[in-house]
Amino acid sequence: MDNSSSVTEFLLLGFSSLGELQLVLFAVFLCLYLIILSGNMTIISVIFLDRSLHTSMYFFLGILSTSEIFYTIVILPKMLINLLSVLRTISFLSCATQMFFFLGFAVTNCLLLGVMGYDRYAAICQPLHYPILMSWRVCGQLAATCIVSGFLVSLVGTSLVFILPFCGSNKVNHYFCDISPVIRLACADTYIKELVIFICGVLVLVVPLISICISYGFIVRTILRIPSAEGKRKAFSTCASHLTVVIVHYGCASFVYLRPSSKYTSGKDRLVTVTYTIITPLLNPMVYSLRNKDVQLAIRKVIGKTGFSLKKL
């Protein structure tokens, strides 16, 4: 790391060009951050407290919500501080740490969405074998694989960026330490490392997405064979929430990461990154609570029990 010691800290430009509008953004992002935390914590609590939600589908949803909470904690507090601060610096080590955890949770989320697609396939297309295909042991192994794989990929990507020499400008044209804006500041040829990172991005995004598409291909075929309209509607409704989150998450992430860093455009990328760092974690609990009758019922039950216990006190 000796050759990278020239730069000891980075300056996160973020939204500094917006002037006084940063105060408005601070208020908006703070509200959204609090909603993200409370929404995902509500989903986790309800899944934990209501026995009817102790199934593989909600097990993965609980892990996804937990990952979303940490995913936003890595980025949003620092971003909120910078919106109110004149000094927007972040140390070299802190920048590397932020990138590692951001990528780790982001990749974990992608893999979890792929596993949740397989879970829906097993539930709808293989109902008789579902208890075996998605036993608690299998669920635990799949969840652990997603988390370990996510942080291994993150370790590779972060290492490839921060072994580069940084000896020129330290101004990161973004609101957190993402790969593209940071690697552009390196004082060396980055082609090979960018190619490896790009291949990792393709594997992380495309492979789970292909898996989801295949799963839903079988799901649609199975649903169309259901004779009753009510049966078809109920089967489709169990997949709608997952599909909504998948489309937003993969769409935005693919726009930013499935292209070389040389194609990075600060304005557009910041806007799209806001979508998958803020809107997607916000969308997750809202979609699953608003469109999912099981979760709605469980929330009412938990609130009812809490209200009853408070009255007794």
PDB file of N, CA, C and O in Angstrom, residues 152-207:
ATOM      1  N   LEU A 152     -17.142 -12.126  -0.259  1.00  0.00           N
ATOM      2  CA  LEU A 152     -15.947 -12.558  -1.009  1.00  0.00           C
ATOM      3  C   LEU A 152     -15.812 -11.761  -2.306  1.00  0.00           C
ATOM      4  O   LEU A 152     -14.720 -11.297  -2.655  1.00  0.00           O
ATOM      5  N   VAL A 153     -16.929 -11.589  -3.010  1.00  0.00           N
ATOM      6  CA  VAL A 153     -16.920 -10.770  -4.236  1.00  0.00           C
ATOM      7  C   VAL A 153     -16.538  -9.336  -3.894  1.00  0.00           C
ATOM      8  O   VAL A 153     -15.749  -8.696  -4.608  1.00  0.00           O
ATOM      9  N   SER A 154     -17.074  -8.827  -2.796  1.00  0.00           N
ATOM     10  CA  SER A 154     -16.763  -7.467  -2.366  1.00  0.00           C
ATOM     11  C   SER A 154     -15.286  -7.318  -2.040  1.00  0.00           C
ATOM     12  O   SER A 154     -14.660  -6.292  -2.370  1.00  0.00           O
ATOM     13  N   LEU A 155     -14.721  -8.323  -1.385  1.00  0.00           N
ATOM     14  CA  LEU A 155     -13.294  -8.280  -1.036  1.00  0.00           C
ATOM     15  C   LEU A 155     -12.431  -8.205  -2.290  1.00  0.00           C
ATOM     16  O   LEU A 155     -11.456  -7.438  -2.343  1.00  0.00           O
ATOM     17  N   VAL A 156     -12.795  -8.986  -3.305  1.00  0.00           N
ATOM     18  CA  VAL A 156     -12.055  -8.966  -4.575  1.00  0.00           C
ATOM     19  C   VAL A 156     -12.144  -7.585  -5.221  1.00  0.00           C
ATOM     20  O   VAL A 156     -11.133  -6.985  -5.602  1.00  0.00           O
ATOM     21  N   GLY A 157     -13.363  -7.055  -5.338  1.00  0.00           N
ATOM     22  CA  GLY A 157     -13.565  -5.761  -5.988  1.00  0.00           C
ATOM     23  C   GLY A 157     -12.866  -4.623  -5.259  1.00  0.00           C
ATOM     24  O   GLY A 157     -12.185  -3.791  -5.880  1.00  0.00           O
ATOM     25  N   THR A 158     -13.015  -4.577  -3.920  1.00  0.00           N
ATOM     26  CA  THR A 158     -12.395  -3.512  -3.129  1.00  0.00           C
ATOM     27  C   THR A 158     -10.875  -3.596  -3.185  1.00  0.00           C
ATOM     28  O   THR A 158     -10.186  -2.571  -3.307  1.00  0.00           O
ATOM     29  N   SER A 159     -10.337  -4.804  -3.119  1.00  0.00           N
ATOM     30  CA  SER A 159      -8.876  -4.986  -3.178  1.00  0.00           C
ATOM     31  C   SER A 159      -8.316  -4.516  -4.511  1.00  0.00           C
ATOM     32  O   SER A 159      -7.268  -3.860  -4.562  1.00  0.00           O
ATOM     33  N   LEU A 160      -9.026  -4.838  -5.606  1.00  0.00           N
ATOM     34  CA  LEU A 160      -8.559  -4.441  -6.938  1.00  0.00           C
ATOM     35  C   LEU A 160      -8.513  -2.921  -7.082  1.00  0.00           C
ATOM     36  O   LEU A 160      -7.648  -2.381  -7.789  1.00  0.00           O
ATOM     37  N   VAL A 161      -9.432  -2.228  -6.410  1.00  0.00           N
ATOM     38  CA  VAL A 161      -9.446  -0.764  -6.482  1.00  0.00           C
ATOM     39  C   VAL A 161      -8.335  -0.163  -5.629  1.00  0.00           C
ATOM     40  O   VAL A 161      -7.562   0.689  -6.077  1.00  0.00           O
ATOM     41  N   PHE A 162      -8.190  -0.629  -4.389  1.00  0.00           N
ATOM     42  CA  PHE A 162      -7.314   0.052  -3.437  1.00  0.00           C
ATOM     43  C   PHE A 162      -5.867  -0.437  -3.437  1.00  0.00           C
ATOM     44  O   PHE A 162      -5.057   0.071  -2.647  1.00  0.00           O
ATOM     45  N   ILE A 163      -5.515  -1.396  -4.306  1.00  0.00           N
ATOM     46  CA  ILE A 163      -4.088  -1.692  -4.499  1.00  0.00           C
ATOM     47  C   ILE A 163      -3.496  -0.762  -5.559  1.00  0.00           C
ATOM     48  O   ILE A 163      -2.282  -0.745  -5.768  1.00  0.00           O
ATOM     49  N   LEU A 164      -4.355   0.019  -6.212  1.00  0.00           N
ATOM     50  CA  LEU A 164      -3.893   0.982  -7.208  1.00  0.00           C
ATOM     51  C   LEU A 164      -3.238   2.188  -6.521  1.00  0.00           C
ATOM     52  O   LEU A 164      -3.600   2.526  -5.391  1.00  0.00           O
ATOM     53  N   PRO A 165      -2.305   2.846  -7.197  1.00  0.00           N
ATOM     54  CA  PRO A 165      -1.704   4.052  -6.623  1.00  0.00           C
ATOM     55  C   PRO A 165      -2.632   5.260  -6.800  1.00  0.00           C
ATOM     56  O   PRO A 165      -3.202   5.455  -7.866  1.00  0.00           O
ATOM     57  N   PHE A 166      -2.794   6.047  -5.744  1.00  0.00           N
ATOM     58  CA  PHE A 166      -3.582   7.272  -5.797  1.00  0.00           C
ATOM     59  C   PHE A 166      -2.657   8.440  -5.432  1.00  0.00           C
ATOM     60  O   PHE A 166      -2.298   8.605  -4.263  1.00  0.00           O
ATOM     61  N   CYS A 167      -2.274   9.195  -6.424  1.00  0.00           N
ATOM     62  CA  CYS A 167      -1.276  10.244  -6.185  1.00  0.00           C
ATOM     63  C   CYS A 167      -1.662  11.587  -6.786  1.00  0.00           C
ATOM     64  O   CYS A 167      -0.887  12.541  -6.732  1.00  0.00           O
ATOM     65  N   GLY A 168      -2.865  11.675  -7.374  1.00  0.00           N
ATOM     66  CA  GLY A 168      -3.287  12.932  -7.987  1.00  0.00           C
ATOM     67  C   GLY A 168      -4.453  13.543  -7.249  1.00  0.00           C
ATOM     68  O   GLY A 168      -4.394  13.767  -6.040  1.00  0.00           O
ATOM     69  N   SER A 169      -5.552  13.790  -7.956  1.00  0.00           N
ATOM     70  CA  SER A 169      -6.741  14.380  -7.350  1.00  0.00           C
ATOM     71  C   SER A 169      -7.371  13.405  -6.359  1.00  0.00           C
ATOM     72  O   SER A 169      -7.345  12.186  -6.542  1.00  0.00           O
ATOM     73  N   ASN A 170      -7.924  13.957  -5.281  1.00  0.00           N
ATOM     74  CA  ASN A 170      -8.614  13.125  -4.286  1.00  0.00           C
ATOM     75  C   ASN A 170     -10.109  13.428  -4.234  1.00  0.00           C
ATOM     76  O   ASN A 170     -10.803  13.050  -3.286  1.00  0.00           O
ATOM     77  N   LYS A 171     -10.625  14.110  -5.263  1.00  0.00           N
ATOM     78  CA  LYS A 171     -12.029  14.512  -5.283  1.00  0.00           C
ATOM     79  C   LYS A 171     -12.901  13.422  -5.914  1.00  0.00           C
ATOM     80  O   LYS A 171     -12.842  13.186  -7.121  1.00  0.00           O
ATOM     81  N   VAL A 172     -13.696  12.749  -5.089  1.00  0.00           N
ATOM     82  CA  VAL A 172     -14.600  11.694  -5.544  1.00  0.00           C
ATOM     83  C   VAL A 172     -15.926  12.341  -5.927  1.00  0.00           C
ATOM     84  O   VAL A 172     -16.617  12.914  -5.071  1.00  0.00           O
ATOM     85  N   ASN A 173     -16.263  12.273  -7.204  1.00  0.00           N
ATOM     86  CA  ASN A 173     -17.475  12.939  -7.691  1.00  0.00           C
ATOM     87  C   ASN A 173     -18.711  12.074  -7.433  1.00  0.00           C
ATOM     88  O   ASN A 173     -19.406  11.636  -8.354  1.00  0.00           O
ATOM     89  N   HIS A 174     -18.965  11.825  -6.157  1.00  0.00           N
ATOM     90  CA  HIS A 174     -20.086  10.991  -5.740  1.00  0.00           C
ATOM     91  C   HIS A 174     -20.347  11.273  -4.270  1.00  0.00           C
ATOM     92  O   HIS A 174     -19.586  11.991  -3.625  1.00  0.00           O
ATOM     93  N   TYR A 175     -21.438  10.689  -3.714  1.00  0.00           N
ATOM     94  CA  TYR A 175     -21.725  10.937  -2.309  1.00  0.00           C
ATOM     95  C   TYR A 175     -21.273   9.786  -1.404  1.00  0.00           C
ATOM     96  O   TYR A 175     -21.487   9.827  -0.193  1.00  0.00           O
ATOM     97  N   PHE A 176     -20.661   8.754  -1.979  1.00  0.00           N
ATOM     98  CA  PHE A 176     -20.006   7.712  -1.194  1.00  0.00           C
ATOM     99  C   PHE A 176     -18.934   7.067  -2.056  1.00  0.00           C
ATOM    100  O   PHE A 176     -18.802   7.374  -3.249  1.00  0.00           O
ATOM    101  N   CYS A 177     -18.128   6.189  -1.468  1.00  0.00           N
ATOM    102  CA  CYS A 177     -17.001   5.575  -2.172  1.00  0.00           C
ATOM    103  C   CYS A 177     -17.459   4.389  -3.008  1.00  0.00           C
ATOM    104  O   CYS A 177     -17.374   3.228  -2.573  1.00  0.00           O
ATOM    105  N   ASP A 178     -17.961   4.676  -4.188  1.00  0.00           N
ATOM    106  CA  ASP A 178     -18.351   3.639  -5.130  1.00  0.00           C
ATOM    107  C   ASP A 178     -17.164   3.336  -6.066  1.00  0.00           C
ATOM    108  O   ASP A 178     -16.232   4.135  -6.170  1.00  0.00           O
ATOM    109  N   ILE A 179     -17.228   2.210  -6.753  1.00  0.00           N
ATOM    110  CA  ILE A 179     -16.090   1.757  -7.552  1.00  0.00           C
ATOM    111  C   ILE A 179     -15.707   2.746  -8.650  1.00  0.00           C
ATOM    112  O   ILE A 179     -14.565   3.195  -8.738  1.00  0.00           O
ATOM    113  N   SER A 180     -16.658   3.098  -9.507  1.00  0.00           N
ATOM    114  CA  SER A 180     -16.355   3.906 -10.695  1.00  0.00           C
ATOM    115  C   SER A 180     -15.726   5.259 -10.389  1.00  0.00           C
ATOM    116  O   SER A 180     -14.680   5.590 -10.942  1.00  0.00           O
ATOM    117  N   PRO A 181     -16.327   6.076  -9.492  1.00  0.00           N
ATOM    118  CA  PRO A 181     -15.727   7.387  -9.234  1.00  0.00           C
ATOM    119  C   PRO A 181     -14.382   7.319  -8.528  1.00  0.00           C
ATOM    120  O   PRO A 181     -13.555   8.218  -8.689  1.00  0.00           O
ATOM    121  N   VAL A 182     -14.146   6.253  -7.733  1.00  0.00           N
ATOM    122  CA  VAL A 182     -12.864   6.139  -7.022  1.00  0.00           C
ATOM    123  C   VAL A 182     -11.768   5.644  -7.955  1.00  0.00           C
ATOM    124  O   VAL A 182     -10.658   6.190  -7.972  1.00  0.00           O
ATOM    125  N   ILE A 183     -12.051   4.629  -8.754  1.00  0.00           N
ATOM    126  CA  ILE A 183     -11.019   4.044  -9.617  1.00  0.00           C
ATOM    127  C   ILE A 183     -10.558   5.028 -10.689  1.00  0.00           C
ATOM    128  O   ILE A 183      -9.431   4.942 -11.188  1.00  0.00           O
ATOM    129  N   ARG A 184     -11.393   5.997 -11.014  1.00  0.00           N
ATOM    130  CA  ARG A 184     -11.021   7.026 -11.993  1.00  0.00           C
ATOM    131  C   ARG A 184      -9.913   7.940 -11.476  1.00  0.00           C
ATOM    132  O   ARG A 184      -9.263   8.643 -12.254  1.00  0.00           O
ATOM    133  N   LEU A 185      -9.688   7.950 -10.148  1.00  0.00           N
ATOM    134  CA  LEU A 185      -8.663   8.813  -9.557  1.00  0.00           C
ATOM    135  C   LEU A 185      -7.292   8.135  -9.488  1.00  0.00           C
ATOM    136  O   LEU A 185      -6.314   8.772  -9.087  1.00  0.00           O
ATOM    137  N   ALA A 186      -7.224   6.853  -9.863  1.00  0.00           N
ATOM    138  CA  ALA A 186      -5.956   6.120  -9.774  1.00  0.00           C
ATOM    139  C   ALA A 186      -4.917   6.666 -10.757  1.00  0.00           C
ATOM    140  O   ALA A 186      -5.253   7.125 -11.845  1.00  0.00           O
ATOM    141  N   CYS A 187      -3.646   6.590 -10.346  1.00  0.00           N
ATOM    142  CA  CYS A 187      -2.538   7.084 -11.181  1.00  0.00           C
ATOM    143  C   CYS A 187      -1.883   5.928 -11.937  1.00  0.00           C
ATOM    144  O   CYS A 187      -0.657   5.853 -12.019  1.00  0.00           O
ATOM    145  N   ALA A 188      -2.659   5.002 -12.448  1.00  0.00           N
ATOM    146  CA  ALA A 188      -2.103   3.855 -13.168  1.00  0.00           C
ATOM    147  C   ALA A 188      -3.139   3.347 -14.159  1.00  0.00           C
ATOM    148  O   ALA A 188      -4.304   3.745 -14.118  1.00  0.00           O
ATOM    149  N   ASP A 189      -2.682   2.446 -15.035  1.00  0.00           N
ATOM    150  CA  ASP A 189      -3.591   1.834 -16.002  1.00  0.00           C
ATOM    151  C   ASP A 189      -4.536   0.899 -15.256  1.00  0.00           C
ATOM    152  O   ASP A 189      -4.091  -0.020 -14.548  1.00  0.00           O
ATOM    153  N   THR A 190      -5.827   1.122 -15.402  1.00  0.00           N
ATOM    154  CA  THR A 190      -6.820   0.352 -14.645  1.00  0.00           C
ATOM    155  C   THR A 190      -7.583  -0.650 -15.512  1.00  0.00           C
ATOM    156  O   THR A 190      -8.536  -1.269 -15.027  1.00  0.00           O
ATOM    157  N   TYR A 191      -7.182  -0.822 -16.771  1.00  0.00           N
ATOM    158  CA  TYR A 191      -7.981  -1.619 -17.717  1.00  0.00           C
ATOM    159  C   TYR A 191      -8.220  -3.047 -17.214  1.00  0.00           C
ATOM    160  O   TYR A 191      -9.362  -3.514 -17.194  1.00  0.00           O
ATOM    161  N   ILE A 192      -7.148  -3.745 -16.814  1.00  0.00           N
ATOM    162  CA  ILE A 192      -7.279  -5.151 -16.398  1.00  0.00           C
ATOM    163  C   ILE A 192      -8.159  -5.257 -15.161  1.00  0.00           C
ATOM    164  O   ILE A 192      -9.040  -6.121 -15.079  1.00  0.00           O
ATOM    165  N   LYS A 193      -7.917  -4.377 -14.212  1.00  0.00           N
ATOM    166  CA  LYS A 193      -8.696  -4.431 -12.960  1.00  0.00           C
ATOM    167  C   LYS A 193     -10.166  -4.095 -13.219  1.00  0.00           C
ATOM    168  O   LYS A 193     -11.062  -4.707 -12.634  1.00  0.00           O
ATOM    169  N   GLU A 194     -10.416  -3.128 -14.095  1.00  0.00           N
ATOM    170  CA  GLU A 194     -11.800  -2.804 -14.454  1.00  0.00           C
ATOM    171  C   GLU A 194     -12.475  -3.973 -15.160  1.00  0.00           C
ATOM    172  O   GLU A 194     -13.664  -4.239 -14.949  1.00  0.00           O
ATOM    173  N   LEU A 195     -11.715  -4.683 -15.981  1.00  0.00           N
ATOM    174  CA  LEU A 195     -12.260  -5.842 -16.695  1.00  0.00           C
ATOM    175  C   LEU A 195     -12.661  -6.943 -15.713  1.00  0.00           C
ATOM    176  O   LEU A 195     -13.745  -7.530 -15.833  1.00  0.00           O
ATOM    177  N   VAL A 196     -11.800  -7.193 -14.715  1.00  0.00           N
ATOM    178  CA  VAL A 196     -12.101  -8.216 -13.698  1.00  0.00           C
ATOM    179  C   VAL A 196     -13.336  -7.798 -12.898  1.00  0.00           C
ATOM    180  O   VAL A 196     -14.229  -8.619 -12.638  1.00  0.00           O
ATOM    181  N   ILE A 197     -13.404  -6.519 -12.509  1.00  0.00           N
ATOM    182  CA  ILE A 197     -14.548  -6.011 -11.751  1.00  0.00           C
ATOM    183  C   ILE A 197     -15.823  -6.112 -12.585  1.00  0.00           C
ATOM    184  O   ILE A 197     -16.893  -6.485 -12.081  1.00  0.00           O
ATOM    185  N   PHE A 198     -15.704  -5.800 -13.878  1.00  0.00           N
ATOM    186  CA  PHE A 198     -16.855  -5.886 -14.780  1.00  0.00           C
ATOM    187  C   PHE A 198     -17.358  -7.330 -14.886  1.00  0.00           C
ATOM    188  O   PHE A 198     -18.575  -7.575 -14.838  1.00  0.00           O
ATOM    189  N   ILE A 199     -16.434  -8.282 -15.012  1.00  0.00           N
ATOM    190  CA  ILE A 199     -16.809  -9.703 -15.097  1.00  0.00           C
ATOM    191  C   ILE A 199     -17.507 -10.134 -13.805  1.00  0.00           C
ATOM    192  O   ILE A 199     -18.521 -10.848 -13.839  1.00  0.00           O
ATOM    193  N   CYS A 200     -16.971  -9.692 -12.654  1.00  0.00           N
ATOM    194  CA  CYS A 200     -17.617 -10.002 -11.368  1.00  0.00           C
ATOM    195  C   CYS A 200     -19.026  -9.415 -11.324  1.00  0.00           C
ATOM    196  O   CYS A 200     -19.966 -10.070 -10.851  1.00  0.00           O
ATOM    197  N   GLY A 201     -19.173  -8.182 -11.829  1.00  0.00           N
ATOM    198  CA  GLY A 201     -20.493  -7.545 -11.859  1.00  0.00           C
ATOM    199  C   GLY A 201     -21.473  -8.310 -12.720  1.00  0.00           C
ATOM    200  O   GLY A 201     -22.647  -8.462 -12.360  1.00  0.00           O
ATOM    201  N   VAL A 202     -20.992  -8.794 -13.889  1.00  0.00           N
ATOM    202  CA  VAL A 202     -21.849  -9.590 -14.783  1.00  0.00           C
ATOM    203  C   VAL A 202     -22.309 -10.859 -14.079  1.00  0.00           C
ATOM    204  O   VAL A 202     -23.503 -11.209 -14.103  1.00  0.00           O
ATOM    205  N   LEU A 203     -21.377 -11.549 -13.419  1.00  0.00           N
ATOM    206  CA  LEU A 203     -21.715 -12.798 -12.720  1.00  0.00           C
ATOM    207  C   LEU A 203     -22.721 -12.545 -11.602  1.00  0.00           C
ATOM    208  O   LEU A 203     -23.694 -13.286 -11.435  1.00  0.00           O
ATOM    209  N   VAL A 204     -22.481 -11.477 -10.833  1.00  0.00           N
ATOM    210  CA  VAL A 204     -23.329 -11.176  -9.675  1.00  0.00           C
ATOM    211  C   VAL A 204     -24.735 -10.763 -10.086  1.00  0.00           C
ATOM    212  O   VAL A 204     -25.712 -11.120  -9.427  1.00  0.00           O
ATOM    213  N   LEU A 205     -24.843  -9.999 -11.179  1.00  0.00           N
ATOM    214  CA  LEU A 205     -26.146  -9.488 -11.598  1.00  0.00           C
ATOM    215  C   LEU A 205     -26.862 -10.405 -12.588  1.00  0.00           C
ATOM    216  O   LEU A 205     -28.056 -10.674 -12.442  1.00  0.00           O
ATOM    217  N   VAL A 206     -26.128 -10.895 -13.581  1.00  0.00           N
ATOM    218  CA  VAL A 206     -26.767 -11.637 -14.667  1.00  0.00           C
ATOM    219  C   VAL A 206     -27.142 -13.058 -14.249  1.00  0.00           C
ATOM    220  O   VAL A 206     -28.235 -13.534 -14.577  1.00  0.00           O
ATOM    221  N   VAL A 207     -26.254 -13.741 -13.527  1.00  0.00           N
ATOM    222  CA  VAL A 207     -26.536 -15.142 -13.151  1.00  0.00           C
ATOM    223  C   VAL A 207     -27.795 -15.242 -12.275  1.00  0.00           C
ATOM    224  O   VAL A 207     -28.706 -16.032 -12.585  1.00  0.00           O
TER     225      VAL A 207
END
